[in-house]
PDB file of C-alpha atoms in Angstrom:
ATOM      1  CA  GLU A   8       0.000   0.000   0.000  1.00  0.00           C
ATOM      2  CA  GLN A   9       1.376   3.392  -1.022  1.00  0.00           C
ATOM      3  CA  PRO A  10       0.978   6.313   1.400  1.00  0.00           C
ATOM      4  CA  VAL A  11      -0.951   9.290   0.122  1.00  0.00           C
ATOM      5  CA  GLU A  12       1.358  12.120  -0.974  1.00  0.00           C
ATOM      6  CA  LEU A  13       0.204  15.345   0.662  1.00  0.00           C
ATOM      7  CA  THR A  14       3.068  17.656  -0.211  1.00  0.00           C
ATOM      8  CA  ASP A  15       1.581  20.834  -1.681  1.00  0.00           C
ATOM      9  CA  ALA A  16      -1.964  19.422  -1.415  1.00  0.00           C
ATOM     10  CA  VAL A  17      -5.004  21.602  -0.817  1.00  0.00           C
ATOM     11  CA  VAL A  18      -7.430  19.895   1.565  1.00  0.00           C
ATOM     12  CA  VAL A  19     -10.808  20.704   3.072  1.00  0.00           C
ATOM     13  CA  VAL A  20     -11.703  19.013   6.359  1.00  0.00           C
ATOM     14  CA  THR A  21     -15.412  19.078   7.137  1.00  0.00           C
ATOM     15  CA  GLY A  22     -16.265  18.772  10.791  1.00  0.00           C
ATOM     16  CA  GLY A  23     -12.860  20.283  11.443  1.00  0.00           C
ATOM     17  CA  GLY A  24     -13.976  22.345  14.407  1.00  0.00           C
ATOM     18  CA  SER A  25     -13.625  19.513  16.912  1.00  0.00           C
ATOM     19  CA  GLY A  26     -12.778  15.885  17.562  1.00  0.00           C
ATOM     20  CA  ILE A  27     -11.637  13.686  14.705  1.00  0.00           C
ATOM     21  CA  GLY A  28     -11.937  16.529  12.182  1.00  0.00           C
ATOM     22  CA  ALA A  29      -9.651  18.788  14.220  1.00  0.00           C
ATOM     23  CA  ALA A  30      -7.136  15.972  14.654  1.00  0.00           C
ATOM     24  CA  LEU A  31      -7.275  15.236  10.929  1.00  0.00           C
ATOM     25  CA  ALA A  32      -6.665  18.904  10.061  1.00  0.00           C
ATOM     26  CA  ALA A  33      -3.599  18.934  12.323  1.00  0.00           C
ATOM     27  CA  ARG A  34      -2.304  15.669  10.866  1.00  0.00           C
ATOM     28  CA  LEU A  35      -2.762  16.813   7.263  1.00  0.00           C
ATOM     29  CA  ALA A  36      -0.918  20.064   7.976  1.00  0.00           C
ATOM     30  CA  ALA A  37       1.904  18.157   9.668  1.00  0.00           C
ATOM     31  CA  ALA A  38       2.080  15.742   6.723  1.00  0.00           C
ATOM     32  CA  GLY A  39       2.847  18.551   4.291  1.00  0.00           C
ATOM     33  CA  ALA A  40      -0.438  19.858   2.944  1.00  0.00           C
ATOM     34  CA  ALA A  41       0.069  23.382   1.603  1.00  0.00           C
ATOM     35  CA  VAL A  42      -3.453  24.553   2.459  1.00  0.00           C
ATOM     36  CA  VAL A  43      -5.778  23.099   5.087  1.00  0.00           C
ATOM     37  CA  VAL A  44      -9.303  24.503   5.188  1.00  0.00           C
ATOM     38  CA  VAL A  45     -10.971  23.781   8.527  1.00  0.00           C
ATOM     39  CA  ALA A  46     -14.682  23.717   7.702  1.00  0.00           C
ATOM     40  CA  ASP A  47     -17.322  23.520  10.407  1.00  0.00           C
ATOM     41  CA  LEU A  48     -20.900  24.566  11.085  1.00  0.00           C
ATOM     42  CA  HIS A  49     -19.649  26.585  14.054  1.00  0.00           C
ATOM     43  CA  ALA A  50     -17.447  29.388  12.722  1.00  0.00           C
ATOM     44  CA  GLU A  51     -15.831  30.031  16.108  1.00  0.00           C
ATOM     45  CA  HIS A  52     -14.762  26.387  16.444  1.00  0.00           C
ATOM     46  CA  ALA A  53     -13.316  26.379  12.935  1.00  0.00           C
ATOM     47  CA  ALA A  54     -11.394  29.576  13.711  1.00  0.00           C
ATOM     48  CA  GLU A  55     -10.025  28.209  17.003  1.00  0.00           C
ATOM     49  CA  VAL A  56      -8.831  24.962  15.421  1.00  0.00           C
ATOM     50  CA  ALA A  57      -7.372  26.779  12.409  1.00  0.00           C
ATOM     51  CA  ALA A  58      -5.426  29.128  14.692  1.00  0.00           C
ATOM     52  CA  HIS A  59      -4.110  26.229  16.777  1.00  0.00           C
ATOM     53  CA  VAL A  60      -3.100  24.162  13.742  1.00  0.00           C
ATOM     54  CA  ALA A  61      -1.487  27.177  12.063  1.00  0.00           C
ATOM     55  CA  ALA A  62       0.562  27.849  15.200  1.00  0.00           C
ATOM     56  CA  THR A  63       1.884  24.297  15.292  1.00  0.00           C
ATOM     57  CA  ALA A  64       2.189  23.483  11.568  1.00  0.00           C
ATOM     58  CA  THR A  65       5.233  24.467   9.573  1.00  0.00           C
ATOM     59  CA  GLY A  66       4.548  25.798   6.123  1.00  0.00           C
ATOM     60  CA  ALA A  67       0.834  25.079   5.899  1.00  0.00           C
ATOM     61  CA  GLN A  68      -1.666  27.845   5.335  1.00  0.00           C
ATOM     62  CA  VAL A  69      -4.589  26.972   7.620  1.00  0.00           C
ATOM     63  CA  LEU A  70      -7.915  28.701   7.090  1.00  0.00           C
ATOM     64  CA  PRO A  71     -11.276  28.491   8.853  1.00  0.00           C
ATOM     65  CA  ALA A  72     -14.452  28.152   6.808  1.00  0.00           C
ATOM     66  CA  PRO A  73     -17.936  28.202   8.284  1.00  0.00           C
ATOM     67  CA  VAL A  74     -20.137  25.809   6.303  1.00  0.00           C
ATOM     68  CA  ASP A  75     -23.229  23.701   6.872  1.00  0.00           C
ATOM     69  CA  VAL A  76     -22.547  20.413   5.090  1.00  0.00           C
ATOM     70  CA  ALA A  77     -26.290  19.724   5.040  1.00  0.00           C
ATOM     71  CA  ASP A  78     -26.553  22.622   2.567  1.00  0.00           C
ATOM     72  CA  GLU A  79     -25.290  21.246  -0.743  1.00  0.00           C
ATOM     73  CA  ALA A  80     -25.089  24.682  -2.346  1.00  0.00           C
ATOM     74  CA  ALA A  81     -22.912  25.948   0.523  1.00  0.00           C
ATOM     75  CA  VAL A  82     -20.542  22.995   0.157  1.00  0.00           C
ATOM     76  CA  VAL A  83     -20.291  23.482  -3.605  1.00  0.00           C
ATOM     77  CA  ALA A  84     -19.627  27.202  -3.080  1.00  0.00           C
ATOM     78  CA  LEU A  85     -16.867  26.437  -0.559  1.00  0.00           C
ATOM     79  CA  ILE A  86     -15.157  23.956  -2.880  1.00  0.00           C
ATOM     80  CA  GLU A  87     -15.375  26.390  -5.815  1.00  0.00           C
ATOM     81  CA  GLN A  88     -13.929  29.171  -3.649  1.00  0.00           C
ATOM     82  CA  VAL A  89     -11.045  26.978  -2.482  1.00  0.00           C
ATOM     83  CA  GLN A  90     -10.326  25.849  -6.046  1.00  0.00           C
ATOM     84  CA  HIS A  91     -10.400  29.443  -7.295  1.00  0.00           C
ATOM     85  CA  GLU A  92      -8.136  30.765  -4.533  1.00  0.00           C
ATOM     86  CA  HIS A  93      -5.736  27.837  -4.146  1.00  0.00           C
ATOM     87  CA  GLY A  94      -6.061  25.565  -7.161  1.00  0.00           C
ATOM     88  CA  THR A  95      -7.084  21.942  -7.073  1.00  0.00           C
TER      89      THR A  95
END
């Protein structure tokens, strides 16, 4: 099994404001992702996790993104915004 190459990757972590999502955001940043978007329904949780991950990650740009994943249009808009601003 080949490990996933994350160097220079742009990733969006839904549910990133707490628990497994927060841990995943931190792990992806530590593994070399260039951009980690911490998406969560609760904007303040996303911002707190993003700030913590950014302070501990080297080289990753970590951004909070409030989004309700139950709203398909909001998810599509977030992905389009991330692709426009950071590439795919």
